[in-house]
PDB file of C-alpha atoms and ligand atoms in Angstrom:
ATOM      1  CA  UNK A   1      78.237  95.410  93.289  1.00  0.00           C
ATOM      2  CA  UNK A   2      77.289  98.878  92.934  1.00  0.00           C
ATOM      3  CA  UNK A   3      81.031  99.682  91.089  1.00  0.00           C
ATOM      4  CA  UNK A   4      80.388  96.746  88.811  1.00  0.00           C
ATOM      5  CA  UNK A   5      76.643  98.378  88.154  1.00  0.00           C
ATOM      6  CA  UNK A   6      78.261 101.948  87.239  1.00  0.00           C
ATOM      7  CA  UNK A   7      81.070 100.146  85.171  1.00  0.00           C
ATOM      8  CA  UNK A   8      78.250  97.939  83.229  1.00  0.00           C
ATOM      9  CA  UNK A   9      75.124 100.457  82.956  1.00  0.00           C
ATOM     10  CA  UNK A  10      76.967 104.189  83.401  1.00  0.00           C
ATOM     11  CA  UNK A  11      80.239 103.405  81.990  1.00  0.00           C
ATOM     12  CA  UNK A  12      81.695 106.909  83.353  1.00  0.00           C
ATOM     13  CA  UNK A  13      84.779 108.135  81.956  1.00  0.00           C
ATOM     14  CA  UNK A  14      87.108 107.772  85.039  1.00  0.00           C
ATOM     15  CA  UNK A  15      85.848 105.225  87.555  1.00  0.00           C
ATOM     16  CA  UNK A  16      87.388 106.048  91.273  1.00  0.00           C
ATOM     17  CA  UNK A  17      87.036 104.064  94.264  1.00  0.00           C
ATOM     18  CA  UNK A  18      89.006 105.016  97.620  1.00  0.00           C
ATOM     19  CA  UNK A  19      88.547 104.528 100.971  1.00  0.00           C
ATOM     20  CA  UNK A  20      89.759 102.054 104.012  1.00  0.00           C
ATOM     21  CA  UNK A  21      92.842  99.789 103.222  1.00  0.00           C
ATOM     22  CA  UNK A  22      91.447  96.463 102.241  1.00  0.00           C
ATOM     23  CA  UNK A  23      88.128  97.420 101.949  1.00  0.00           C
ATOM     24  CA  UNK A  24      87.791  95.311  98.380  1.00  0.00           C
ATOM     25  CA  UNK A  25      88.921  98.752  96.212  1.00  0.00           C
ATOM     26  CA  UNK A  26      91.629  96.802  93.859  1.00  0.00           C
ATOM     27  CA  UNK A  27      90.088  94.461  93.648  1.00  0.00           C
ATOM     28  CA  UNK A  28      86.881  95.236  91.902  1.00  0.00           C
ATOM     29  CA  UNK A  29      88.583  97.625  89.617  1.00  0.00           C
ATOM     30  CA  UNK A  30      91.003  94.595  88.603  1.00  0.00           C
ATOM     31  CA  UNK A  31      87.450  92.870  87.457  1.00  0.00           C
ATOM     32  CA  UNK A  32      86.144  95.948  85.821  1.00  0.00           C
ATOM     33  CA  UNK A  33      89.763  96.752  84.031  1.00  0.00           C
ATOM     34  CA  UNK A  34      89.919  93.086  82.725  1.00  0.00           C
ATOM     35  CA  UNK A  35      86.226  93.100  81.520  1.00  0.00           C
ATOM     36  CA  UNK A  36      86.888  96.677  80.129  1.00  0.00           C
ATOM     37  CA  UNK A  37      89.848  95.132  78.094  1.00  0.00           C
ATOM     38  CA  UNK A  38      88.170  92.016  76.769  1.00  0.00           C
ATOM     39  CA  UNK A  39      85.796  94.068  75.179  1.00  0.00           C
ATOM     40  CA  UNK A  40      88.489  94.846  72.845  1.00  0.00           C
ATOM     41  CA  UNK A  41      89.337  91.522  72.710  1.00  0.00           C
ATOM     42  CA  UNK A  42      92.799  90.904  69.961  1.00  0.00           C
ATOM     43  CA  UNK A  43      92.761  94.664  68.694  1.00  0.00           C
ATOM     44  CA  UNK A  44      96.206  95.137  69.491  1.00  0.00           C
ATOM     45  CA  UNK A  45      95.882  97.978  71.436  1.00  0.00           C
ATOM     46  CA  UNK A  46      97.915  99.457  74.346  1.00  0.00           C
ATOM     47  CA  UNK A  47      96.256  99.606  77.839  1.00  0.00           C
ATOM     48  CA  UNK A  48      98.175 101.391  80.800  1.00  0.00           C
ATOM     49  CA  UNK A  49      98.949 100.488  84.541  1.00  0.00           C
ATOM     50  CA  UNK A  50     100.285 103.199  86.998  1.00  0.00           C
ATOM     51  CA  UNK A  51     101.718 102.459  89.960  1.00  0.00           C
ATOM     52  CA  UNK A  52     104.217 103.657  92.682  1.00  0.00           C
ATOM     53  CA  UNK A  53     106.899 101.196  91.807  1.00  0.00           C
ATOM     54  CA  UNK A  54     107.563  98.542  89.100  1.00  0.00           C
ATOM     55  CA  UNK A  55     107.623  96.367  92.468  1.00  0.00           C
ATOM     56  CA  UNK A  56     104.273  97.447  93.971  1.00  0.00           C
ATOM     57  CA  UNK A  57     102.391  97.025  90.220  1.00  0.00           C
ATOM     58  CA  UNK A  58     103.525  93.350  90.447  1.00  0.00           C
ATOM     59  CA  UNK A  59     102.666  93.035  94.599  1.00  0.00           C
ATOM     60  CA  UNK A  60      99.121  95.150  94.146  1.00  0.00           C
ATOM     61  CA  UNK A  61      98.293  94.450  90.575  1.00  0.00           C
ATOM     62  CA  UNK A  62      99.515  91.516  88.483  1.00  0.00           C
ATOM     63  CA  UNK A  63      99.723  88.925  91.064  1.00  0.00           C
ATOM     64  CA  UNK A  64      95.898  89.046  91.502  1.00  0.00           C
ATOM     65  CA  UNK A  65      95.517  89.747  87.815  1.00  0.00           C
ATOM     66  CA  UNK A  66      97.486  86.304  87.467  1.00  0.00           C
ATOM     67  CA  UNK A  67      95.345  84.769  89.620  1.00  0.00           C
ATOM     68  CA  UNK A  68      91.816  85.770  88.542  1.00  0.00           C
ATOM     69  CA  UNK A  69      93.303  85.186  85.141  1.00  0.00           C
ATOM     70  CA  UNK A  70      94.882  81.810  86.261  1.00  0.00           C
ATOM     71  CA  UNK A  71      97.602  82.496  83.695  1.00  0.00           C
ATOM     72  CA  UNK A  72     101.089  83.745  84.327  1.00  0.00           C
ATOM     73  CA  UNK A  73     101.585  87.379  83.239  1.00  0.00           C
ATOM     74  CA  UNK A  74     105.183  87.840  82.303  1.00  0.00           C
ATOM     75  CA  UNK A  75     106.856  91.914  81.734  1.00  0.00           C
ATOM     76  CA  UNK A  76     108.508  92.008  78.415  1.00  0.00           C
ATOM     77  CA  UNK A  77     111.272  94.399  77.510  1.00  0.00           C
ATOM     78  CA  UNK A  78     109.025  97.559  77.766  1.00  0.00           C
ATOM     79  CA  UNK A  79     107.308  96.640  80.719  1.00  0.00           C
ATOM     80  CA  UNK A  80     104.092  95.287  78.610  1.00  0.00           C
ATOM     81  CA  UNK A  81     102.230  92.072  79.428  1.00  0.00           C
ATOM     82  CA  UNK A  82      99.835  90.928  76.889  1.00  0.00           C
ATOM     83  CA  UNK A  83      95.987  90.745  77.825  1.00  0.00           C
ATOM     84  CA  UNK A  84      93.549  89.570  75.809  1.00  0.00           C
ATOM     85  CA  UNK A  85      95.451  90.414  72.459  1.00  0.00           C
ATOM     86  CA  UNK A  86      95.913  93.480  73.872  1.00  0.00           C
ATOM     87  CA  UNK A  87      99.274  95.359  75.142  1.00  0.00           C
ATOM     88  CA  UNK A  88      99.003  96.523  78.721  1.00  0.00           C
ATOM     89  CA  UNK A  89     101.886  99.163  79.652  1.00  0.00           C
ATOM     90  CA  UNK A  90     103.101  99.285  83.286  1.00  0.00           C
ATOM     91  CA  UNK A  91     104.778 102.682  84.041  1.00  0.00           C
ATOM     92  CA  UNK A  92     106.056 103.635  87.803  1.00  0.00           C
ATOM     93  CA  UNK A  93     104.844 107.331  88.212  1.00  0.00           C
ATOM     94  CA  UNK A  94     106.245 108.705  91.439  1.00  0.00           C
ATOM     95  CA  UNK A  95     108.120 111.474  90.026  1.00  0.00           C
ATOM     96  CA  UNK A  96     107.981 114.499  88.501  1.00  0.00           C
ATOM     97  CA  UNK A  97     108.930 113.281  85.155  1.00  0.00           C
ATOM     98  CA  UNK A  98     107.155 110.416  85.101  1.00  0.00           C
ATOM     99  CA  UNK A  99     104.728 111.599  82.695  1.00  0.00           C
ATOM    100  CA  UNK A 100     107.031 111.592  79.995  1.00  0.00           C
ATOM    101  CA  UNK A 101     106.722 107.559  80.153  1.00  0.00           C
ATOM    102  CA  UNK A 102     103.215 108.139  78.448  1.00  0.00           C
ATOM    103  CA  UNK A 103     104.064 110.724  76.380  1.00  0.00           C
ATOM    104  CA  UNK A 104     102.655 109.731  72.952  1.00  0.00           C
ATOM    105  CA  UNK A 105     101.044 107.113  73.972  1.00  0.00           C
ATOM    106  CA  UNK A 106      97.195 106.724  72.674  1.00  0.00           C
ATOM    107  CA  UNK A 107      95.447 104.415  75.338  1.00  0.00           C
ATOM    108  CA  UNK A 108      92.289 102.511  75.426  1.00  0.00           C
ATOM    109  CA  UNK A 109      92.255 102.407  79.032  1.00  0.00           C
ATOM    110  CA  UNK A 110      94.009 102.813  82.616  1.00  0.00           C
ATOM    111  CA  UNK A 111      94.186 101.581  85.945  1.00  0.00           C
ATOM    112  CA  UNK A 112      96.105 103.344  88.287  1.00  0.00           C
ATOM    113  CA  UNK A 113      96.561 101.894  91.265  1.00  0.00           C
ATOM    114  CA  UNK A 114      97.329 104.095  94.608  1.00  0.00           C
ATOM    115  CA  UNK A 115      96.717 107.281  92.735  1.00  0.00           C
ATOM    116  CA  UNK A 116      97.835 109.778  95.645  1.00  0.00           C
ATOM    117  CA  UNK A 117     101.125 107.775  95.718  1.00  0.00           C
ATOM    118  CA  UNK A 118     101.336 108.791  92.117  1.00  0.00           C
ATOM    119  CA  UNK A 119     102.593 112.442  90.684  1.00  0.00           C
ATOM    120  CA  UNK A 120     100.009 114.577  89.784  1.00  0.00           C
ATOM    121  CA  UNK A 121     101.207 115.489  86.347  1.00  0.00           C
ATOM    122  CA  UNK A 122     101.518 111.472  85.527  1.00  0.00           C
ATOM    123  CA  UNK A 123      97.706 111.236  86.703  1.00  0.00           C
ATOM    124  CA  UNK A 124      96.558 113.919  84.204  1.00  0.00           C
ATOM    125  CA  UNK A 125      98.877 112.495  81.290  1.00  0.00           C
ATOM    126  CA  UNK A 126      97.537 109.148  81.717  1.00  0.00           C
ATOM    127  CA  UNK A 127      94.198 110.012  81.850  1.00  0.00           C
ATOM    128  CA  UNK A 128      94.689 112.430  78.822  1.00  0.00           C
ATOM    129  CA  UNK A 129      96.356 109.592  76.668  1.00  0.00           C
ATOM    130  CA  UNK A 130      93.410 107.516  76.938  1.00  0.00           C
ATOM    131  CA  UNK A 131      91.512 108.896  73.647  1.00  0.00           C
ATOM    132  CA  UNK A 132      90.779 105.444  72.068  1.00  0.00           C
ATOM    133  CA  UNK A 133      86.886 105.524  71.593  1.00  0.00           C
ATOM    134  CA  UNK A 134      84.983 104.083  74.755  1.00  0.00           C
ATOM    135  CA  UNK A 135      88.497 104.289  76.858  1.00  0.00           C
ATOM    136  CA  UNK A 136      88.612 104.570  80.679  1.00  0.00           C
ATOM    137  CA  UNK A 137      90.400 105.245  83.500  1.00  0.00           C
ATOM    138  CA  UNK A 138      89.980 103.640  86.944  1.00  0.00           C
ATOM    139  CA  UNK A 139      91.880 104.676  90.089  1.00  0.00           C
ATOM    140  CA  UNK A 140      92.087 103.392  93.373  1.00  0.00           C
ATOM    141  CA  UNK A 141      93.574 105.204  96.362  1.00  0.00           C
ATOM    142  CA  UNK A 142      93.591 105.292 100.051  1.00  0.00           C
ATOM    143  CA  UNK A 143      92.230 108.668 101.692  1.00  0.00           C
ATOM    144  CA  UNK A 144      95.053 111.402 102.132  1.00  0.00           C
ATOM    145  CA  UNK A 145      95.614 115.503 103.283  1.00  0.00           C
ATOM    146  CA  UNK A 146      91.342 116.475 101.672  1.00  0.00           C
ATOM    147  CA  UNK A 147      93.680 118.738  99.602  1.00  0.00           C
ATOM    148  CA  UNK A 148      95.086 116.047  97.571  1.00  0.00           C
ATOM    149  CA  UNK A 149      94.451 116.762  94.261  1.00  0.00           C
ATOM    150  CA  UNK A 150      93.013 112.903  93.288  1.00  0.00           C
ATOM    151  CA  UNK A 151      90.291 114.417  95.896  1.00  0.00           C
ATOM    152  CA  UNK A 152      89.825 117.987  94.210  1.00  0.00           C
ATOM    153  CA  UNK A 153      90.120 117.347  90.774  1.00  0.00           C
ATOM    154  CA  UNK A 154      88.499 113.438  90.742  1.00  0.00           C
ATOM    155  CA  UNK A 155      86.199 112.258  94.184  1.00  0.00           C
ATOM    156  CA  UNK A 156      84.577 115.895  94.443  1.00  0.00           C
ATOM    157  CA  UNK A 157      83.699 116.025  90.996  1.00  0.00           C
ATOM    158  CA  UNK A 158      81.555 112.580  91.238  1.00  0.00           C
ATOM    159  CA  UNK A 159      78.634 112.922  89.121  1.00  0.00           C
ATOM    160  CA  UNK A 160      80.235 114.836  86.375  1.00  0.00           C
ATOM    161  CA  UNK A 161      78.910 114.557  82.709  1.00  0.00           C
ATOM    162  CA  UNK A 162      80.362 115.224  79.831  1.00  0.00           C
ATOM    163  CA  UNK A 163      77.947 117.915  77.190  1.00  0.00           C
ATOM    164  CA  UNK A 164      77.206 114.305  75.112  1.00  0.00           C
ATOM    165  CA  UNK A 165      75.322 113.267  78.420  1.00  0.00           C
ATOM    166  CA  UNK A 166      77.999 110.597  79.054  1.00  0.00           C
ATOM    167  CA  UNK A 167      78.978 110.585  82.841  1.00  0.00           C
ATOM    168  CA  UNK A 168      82.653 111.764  83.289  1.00  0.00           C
ATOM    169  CA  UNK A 169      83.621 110.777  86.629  1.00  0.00           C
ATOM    170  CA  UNK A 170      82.280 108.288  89.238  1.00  0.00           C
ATOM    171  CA  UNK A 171      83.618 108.110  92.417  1.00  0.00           C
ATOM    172  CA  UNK A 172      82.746 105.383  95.247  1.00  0.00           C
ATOM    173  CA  UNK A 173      83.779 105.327  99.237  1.00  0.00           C
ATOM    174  CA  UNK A 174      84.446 102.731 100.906  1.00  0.00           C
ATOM    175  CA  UNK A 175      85.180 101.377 104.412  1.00  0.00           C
ATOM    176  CA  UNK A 176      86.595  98.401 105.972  1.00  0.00           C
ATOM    177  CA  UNK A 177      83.297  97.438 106.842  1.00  0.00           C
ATOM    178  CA  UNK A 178      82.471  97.781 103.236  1.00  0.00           C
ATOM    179  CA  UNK A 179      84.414  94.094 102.694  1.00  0.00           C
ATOM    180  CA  UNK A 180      82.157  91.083 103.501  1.00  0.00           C
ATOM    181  CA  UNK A 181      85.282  88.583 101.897  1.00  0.00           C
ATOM    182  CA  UNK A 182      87.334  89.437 105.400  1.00  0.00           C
ATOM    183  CA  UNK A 183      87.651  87.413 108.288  1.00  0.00           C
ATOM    184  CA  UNK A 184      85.530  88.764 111.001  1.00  0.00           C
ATOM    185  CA  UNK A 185      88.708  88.066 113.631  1.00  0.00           C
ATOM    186  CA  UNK A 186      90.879  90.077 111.610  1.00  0.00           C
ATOM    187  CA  UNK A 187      88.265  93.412 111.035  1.00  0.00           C
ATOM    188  CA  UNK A 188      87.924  93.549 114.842  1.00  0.00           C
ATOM    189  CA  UNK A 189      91.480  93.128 115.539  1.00  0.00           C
ATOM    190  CA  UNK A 190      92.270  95.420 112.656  1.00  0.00           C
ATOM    191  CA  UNK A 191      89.924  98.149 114.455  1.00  0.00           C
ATOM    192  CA  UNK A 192      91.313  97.332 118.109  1.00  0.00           C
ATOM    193  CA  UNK A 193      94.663  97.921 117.099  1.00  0.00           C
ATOM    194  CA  UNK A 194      94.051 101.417 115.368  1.00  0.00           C
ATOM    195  CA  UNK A 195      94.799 104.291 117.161  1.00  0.00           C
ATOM    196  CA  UNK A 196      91.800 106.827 117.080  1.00  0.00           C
ATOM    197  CA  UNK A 197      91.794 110.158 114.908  1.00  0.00           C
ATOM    198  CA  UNK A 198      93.025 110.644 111.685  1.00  0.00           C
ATOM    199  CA  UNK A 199      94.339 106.476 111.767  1.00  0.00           C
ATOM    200  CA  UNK A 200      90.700 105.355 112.141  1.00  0.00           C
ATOM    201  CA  UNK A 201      89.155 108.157 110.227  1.00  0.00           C
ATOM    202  CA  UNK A 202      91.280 106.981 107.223  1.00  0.00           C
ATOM    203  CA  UNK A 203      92.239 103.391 107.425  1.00  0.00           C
ATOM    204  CA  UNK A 204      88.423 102.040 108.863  1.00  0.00           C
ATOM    205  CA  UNK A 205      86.206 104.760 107.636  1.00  0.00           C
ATOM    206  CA  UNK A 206      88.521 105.719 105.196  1.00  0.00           C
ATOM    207  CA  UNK A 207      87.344 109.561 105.333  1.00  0.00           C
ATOM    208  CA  UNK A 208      89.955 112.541 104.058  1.00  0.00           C
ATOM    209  CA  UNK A 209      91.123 114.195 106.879  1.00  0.00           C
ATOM    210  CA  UNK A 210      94.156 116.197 107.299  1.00  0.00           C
ATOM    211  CA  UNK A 211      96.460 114.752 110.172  1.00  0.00           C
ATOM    212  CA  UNK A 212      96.098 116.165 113.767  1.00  0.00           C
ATOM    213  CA  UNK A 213      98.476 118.696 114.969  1.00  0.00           C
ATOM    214  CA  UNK A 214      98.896 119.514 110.858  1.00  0.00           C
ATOM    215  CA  UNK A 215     100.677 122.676 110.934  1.00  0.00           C
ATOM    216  CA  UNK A 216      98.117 124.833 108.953  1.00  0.00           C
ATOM    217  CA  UNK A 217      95.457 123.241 110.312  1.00  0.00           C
ATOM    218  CA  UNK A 218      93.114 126.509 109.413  1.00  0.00           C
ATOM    219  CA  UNK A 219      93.883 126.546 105.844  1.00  0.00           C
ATOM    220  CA  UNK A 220      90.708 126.628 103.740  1.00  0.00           C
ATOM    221  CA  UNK A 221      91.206 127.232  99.891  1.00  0.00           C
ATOM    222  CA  UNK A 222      88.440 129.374  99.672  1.00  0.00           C
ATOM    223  CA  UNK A 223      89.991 132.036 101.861  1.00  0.00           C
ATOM    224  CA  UNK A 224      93.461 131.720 101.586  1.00  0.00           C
ATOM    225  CA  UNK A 225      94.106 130.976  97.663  1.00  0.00           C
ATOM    226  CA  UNK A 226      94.379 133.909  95.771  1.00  0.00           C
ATOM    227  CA  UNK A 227      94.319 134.461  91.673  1.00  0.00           C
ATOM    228  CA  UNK A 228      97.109 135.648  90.030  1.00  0.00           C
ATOM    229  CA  UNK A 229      95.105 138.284  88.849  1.00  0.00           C
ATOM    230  CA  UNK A 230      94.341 139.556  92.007  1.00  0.00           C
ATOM    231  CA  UNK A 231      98.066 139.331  92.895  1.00  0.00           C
ATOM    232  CA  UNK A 232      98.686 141.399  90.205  1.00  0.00           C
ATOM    233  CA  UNK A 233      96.872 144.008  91.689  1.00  0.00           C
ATOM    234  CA  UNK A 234      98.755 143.691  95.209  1.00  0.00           C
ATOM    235  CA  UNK A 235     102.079 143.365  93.080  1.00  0.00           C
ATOM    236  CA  UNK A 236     102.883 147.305  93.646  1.00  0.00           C
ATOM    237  CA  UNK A 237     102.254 147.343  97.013  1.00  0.00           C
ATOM    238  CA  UNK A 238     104.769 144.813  98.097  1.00  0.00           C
ATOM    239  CA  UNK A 239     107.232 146.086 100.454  1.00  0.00           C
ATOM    240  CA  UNK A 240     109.769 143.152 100.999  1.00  0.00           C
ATOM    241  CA  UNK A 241     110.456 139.641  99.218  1.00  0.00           C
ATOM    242  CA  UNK A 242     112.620 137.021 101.178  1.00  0.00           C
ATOM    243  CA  UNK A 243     113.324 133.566 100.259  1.00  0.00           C
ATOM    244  CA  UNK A 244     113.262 130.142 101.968  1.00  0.00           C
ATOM    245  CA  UNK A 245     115.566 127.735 101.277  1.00  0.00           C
ATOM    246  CA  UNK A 246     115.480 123.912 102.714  1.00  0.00           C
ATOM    247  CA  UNK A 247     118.180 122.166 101.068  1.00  0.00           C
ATOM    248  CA  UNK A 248     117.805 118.406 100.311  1.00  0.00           C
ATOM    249  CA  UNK A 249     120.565 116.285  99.759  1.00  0.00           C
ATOM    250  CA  UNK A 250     118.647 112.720  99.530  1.00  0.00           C
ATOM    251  CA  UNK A 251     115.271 114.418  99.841  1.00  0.00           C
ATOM    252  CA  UNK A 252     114.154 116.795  97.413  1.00  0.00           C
ATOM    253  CA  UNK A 253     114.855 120.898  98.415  1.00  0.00           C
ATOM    254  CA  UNK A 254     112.309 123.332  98.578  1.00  0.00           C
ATOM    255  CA  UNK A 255     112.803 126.540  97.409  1.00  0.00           C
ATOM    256  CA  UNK A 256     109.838 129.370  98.730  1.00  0.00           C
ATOM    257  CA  UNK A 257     109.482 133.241  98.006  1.00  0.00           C
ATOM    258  CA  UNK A 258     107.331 135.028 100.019  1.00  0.00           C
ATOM    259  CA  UNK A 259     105.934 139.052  99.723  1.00  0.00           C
ATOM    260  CA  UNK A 260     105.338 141.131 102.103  1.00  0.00           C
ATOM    261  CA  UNK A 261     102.683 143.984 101.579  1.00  0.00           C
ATOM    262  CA  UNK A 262     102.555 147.553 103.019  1.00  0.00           C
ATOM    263  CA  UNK A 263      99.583 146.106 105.304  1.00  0.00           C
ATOM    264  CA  UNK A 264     101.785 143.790 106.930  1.00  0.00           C
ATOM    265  CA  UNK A 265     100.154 140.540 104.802  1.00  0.00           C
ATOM    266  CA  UNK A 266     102.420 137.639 103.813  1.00  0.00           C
ATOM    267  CA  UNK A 267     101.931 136.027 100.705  1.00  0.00           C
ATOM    268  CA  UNK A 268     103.753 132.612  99.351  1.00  0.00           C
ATOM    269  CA  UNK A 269     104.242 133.443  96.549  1.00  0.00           C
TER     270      UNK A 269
HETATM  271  N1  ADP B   1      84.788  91.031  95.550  1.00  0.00           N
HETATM  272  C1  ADP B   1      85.680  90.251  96.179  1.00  0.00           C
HETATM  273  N2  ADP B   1      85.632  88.918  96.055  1.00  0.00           N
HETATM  274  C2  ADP B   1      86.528  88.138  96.687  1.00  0.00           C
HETATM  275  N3  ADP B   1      87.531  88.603  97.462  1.00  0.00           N
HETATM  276  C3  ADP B   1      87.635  89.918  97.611  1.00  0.00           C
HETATM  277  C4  ADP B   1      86.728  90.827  96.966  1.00  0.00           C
HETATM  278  N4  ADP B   1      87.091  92.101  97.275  1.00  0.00           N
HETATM  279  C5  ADP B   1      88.175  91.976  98.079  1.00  0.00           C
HETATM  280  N5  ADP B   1      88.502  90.688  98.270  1.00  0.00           N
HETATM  281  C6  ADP B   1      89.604  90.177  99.110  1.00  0.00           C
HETATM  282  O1  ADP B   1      90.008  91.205 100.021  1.00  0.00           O
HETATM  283  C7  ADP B   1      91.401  91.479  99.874  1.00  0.00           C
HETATM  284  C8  ADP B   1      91.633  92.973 100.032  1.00  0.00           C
HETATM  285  O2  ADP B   1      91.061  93.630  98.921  1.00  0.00           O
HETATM  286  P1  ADP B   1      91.846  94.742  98.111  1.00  0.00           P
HETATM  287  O3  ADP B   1      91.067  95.014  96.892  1.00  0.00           O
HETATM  288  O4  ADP B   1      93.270  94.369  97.942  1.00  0.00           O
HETATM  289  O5  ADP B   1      91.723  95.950  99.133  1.00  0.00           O
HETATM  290  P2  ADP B   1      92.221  97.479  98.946  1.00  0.00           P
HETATM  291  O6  ADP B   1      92.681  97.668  97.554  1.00  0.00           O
HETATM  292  O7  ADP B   1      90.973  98.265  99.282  1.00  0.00           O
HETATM  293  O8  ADP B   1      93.284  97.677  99.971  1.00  0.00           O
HETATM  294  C9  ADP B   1      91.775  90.948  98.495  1.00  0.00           C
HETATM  295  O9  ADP B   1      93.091  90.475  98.442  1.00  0.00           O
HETATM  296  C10 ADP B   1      90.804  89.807  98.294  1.00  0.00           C
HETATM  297  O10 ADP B   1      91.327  88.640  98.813  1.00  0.00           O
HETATM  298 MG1   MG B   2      94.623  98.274  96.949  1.00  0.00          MG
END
């Protein structure tokens, strides 16, 4: 209820819910994407859904659209199903490249569904093709590393306006607990089954917490982040560079470079 209210009386910019898995998050923003798009009911205009996979935007998306819609939602040729007199783009947005699938595009609204699934770049294209007057984004994710950039850039900037006084981003947590539509049997077998930590942190109280035994588990951004201008001013006092190299055959490689200063400091750079 409180979603609906913000999508009805605040209409922010991007709407984001995440939290617990099946805590309700989809599902609202499946009601507040299809009552977004009827308000621009046989304009002809082109609407975009982001997901993982072409398969999980059919398993997490248009089967429930279908059935809140009762109709039979059926992919044409460029992976558009037609809404309301509307055209409603699915795009798969995993990869680095992905972006380039909205390239061009001018939306009048998104939904992207499992945003931390989804590359970062495709996030900020999407979100930047949606210029049609009045358009918005909603995203729903499951909690991930607190670094995740749909937490840095989105969920900590809740409350954000925009200089016309419009809010730009709203951001709601939720919890199993948060779901009154489950059966009671299941949420307590559900929370008997879960091991404690970082499983019940995320998937019942659906916090963001890094992983135990995460290998940088001190990391902070604030201390260990530097600008490039300030590396600019370290740049003469490197001693050594050295290179990592972790080839990937089926899984991507990652290539590192690393400085060493004449204080003994490392630095990735
Ligand atoms: N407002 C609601 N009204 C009716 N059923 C709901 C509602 N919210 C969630 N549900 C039910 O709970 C299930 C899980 O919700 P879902 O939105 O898929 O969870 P999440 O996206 O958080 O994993 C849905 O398939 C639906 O059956
Ligand atoms: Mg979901």
């Amino acid at each position: 209820k409180e979603v609906w209210d913000s999508f009805i009386k605040e209409k922010p910019k991007i709407l984001v819910c995440s939290g617990a898995k099946r805590a309700g998050k989809t599902f609202v923003l499946l009601l507040t994407f299809l009552a977004h798009v009827s308000k621009y009911q046989n304009m002809g205009l082109s609407f975009i859904i982001g997901g993982a996979t072409q398969a999980s935007i059919k398993r997490n998306v248009l089967n429930d659209l279908e059935l809140i819609l009762g109709k039979e939602l059926r992919l044409d040729k460029s992976n558009a199903v037609e809404i309301f007199g509307n055209r409603v783009y699915c795009f798969d947005g995993t990869n680095a490249d992905s972006w380039k699938k909205a390239r061009g595009f001018t939306s009048a609204g998104a939904f992207l569904n499992e945003a931390t699934a989804l590359h970062d770049s495709f996030v900020k294209e999407v979100i930047s093709r949606c210029s049609y007057k009045g358009a918005m984004v909603m995203m729903d994710t499951n909690p991930e590393n607190p670094m995740h950039t749909v937490k840095t850039d989105y969920i900590d900037k809740d409350g954000q306006t925009l200089k016309s006084g419009r809010l730009n981003i709203r951001s709601f947590h939720f919890s199993l607990f948060d779901n009154n539509f489950l059966d009671p049997e299941y949420v307590e077998s559900i929370v008997a089954s879960t091991p404690s930590g970082m499983f019940t942190d995320r998937d019942i109280y659906g916090y963001w917490v890094a992983p135990e035994g995460v290998i940088y588990k001190d990391f902070n951004k604030d201390i260990h982040y530097i600008s490039s201008e300030q590396l600019k001013e370290k740049q003469g006092r490197f001693t050594k560079y050295f290179a990592g190299v972790d080839w990937g055959y089926e899984h991507p490689g990652s290539i590192v470079v690393i400085g060493q200063d004449d204080q003994g400091c490392f630095y990735l750079l």
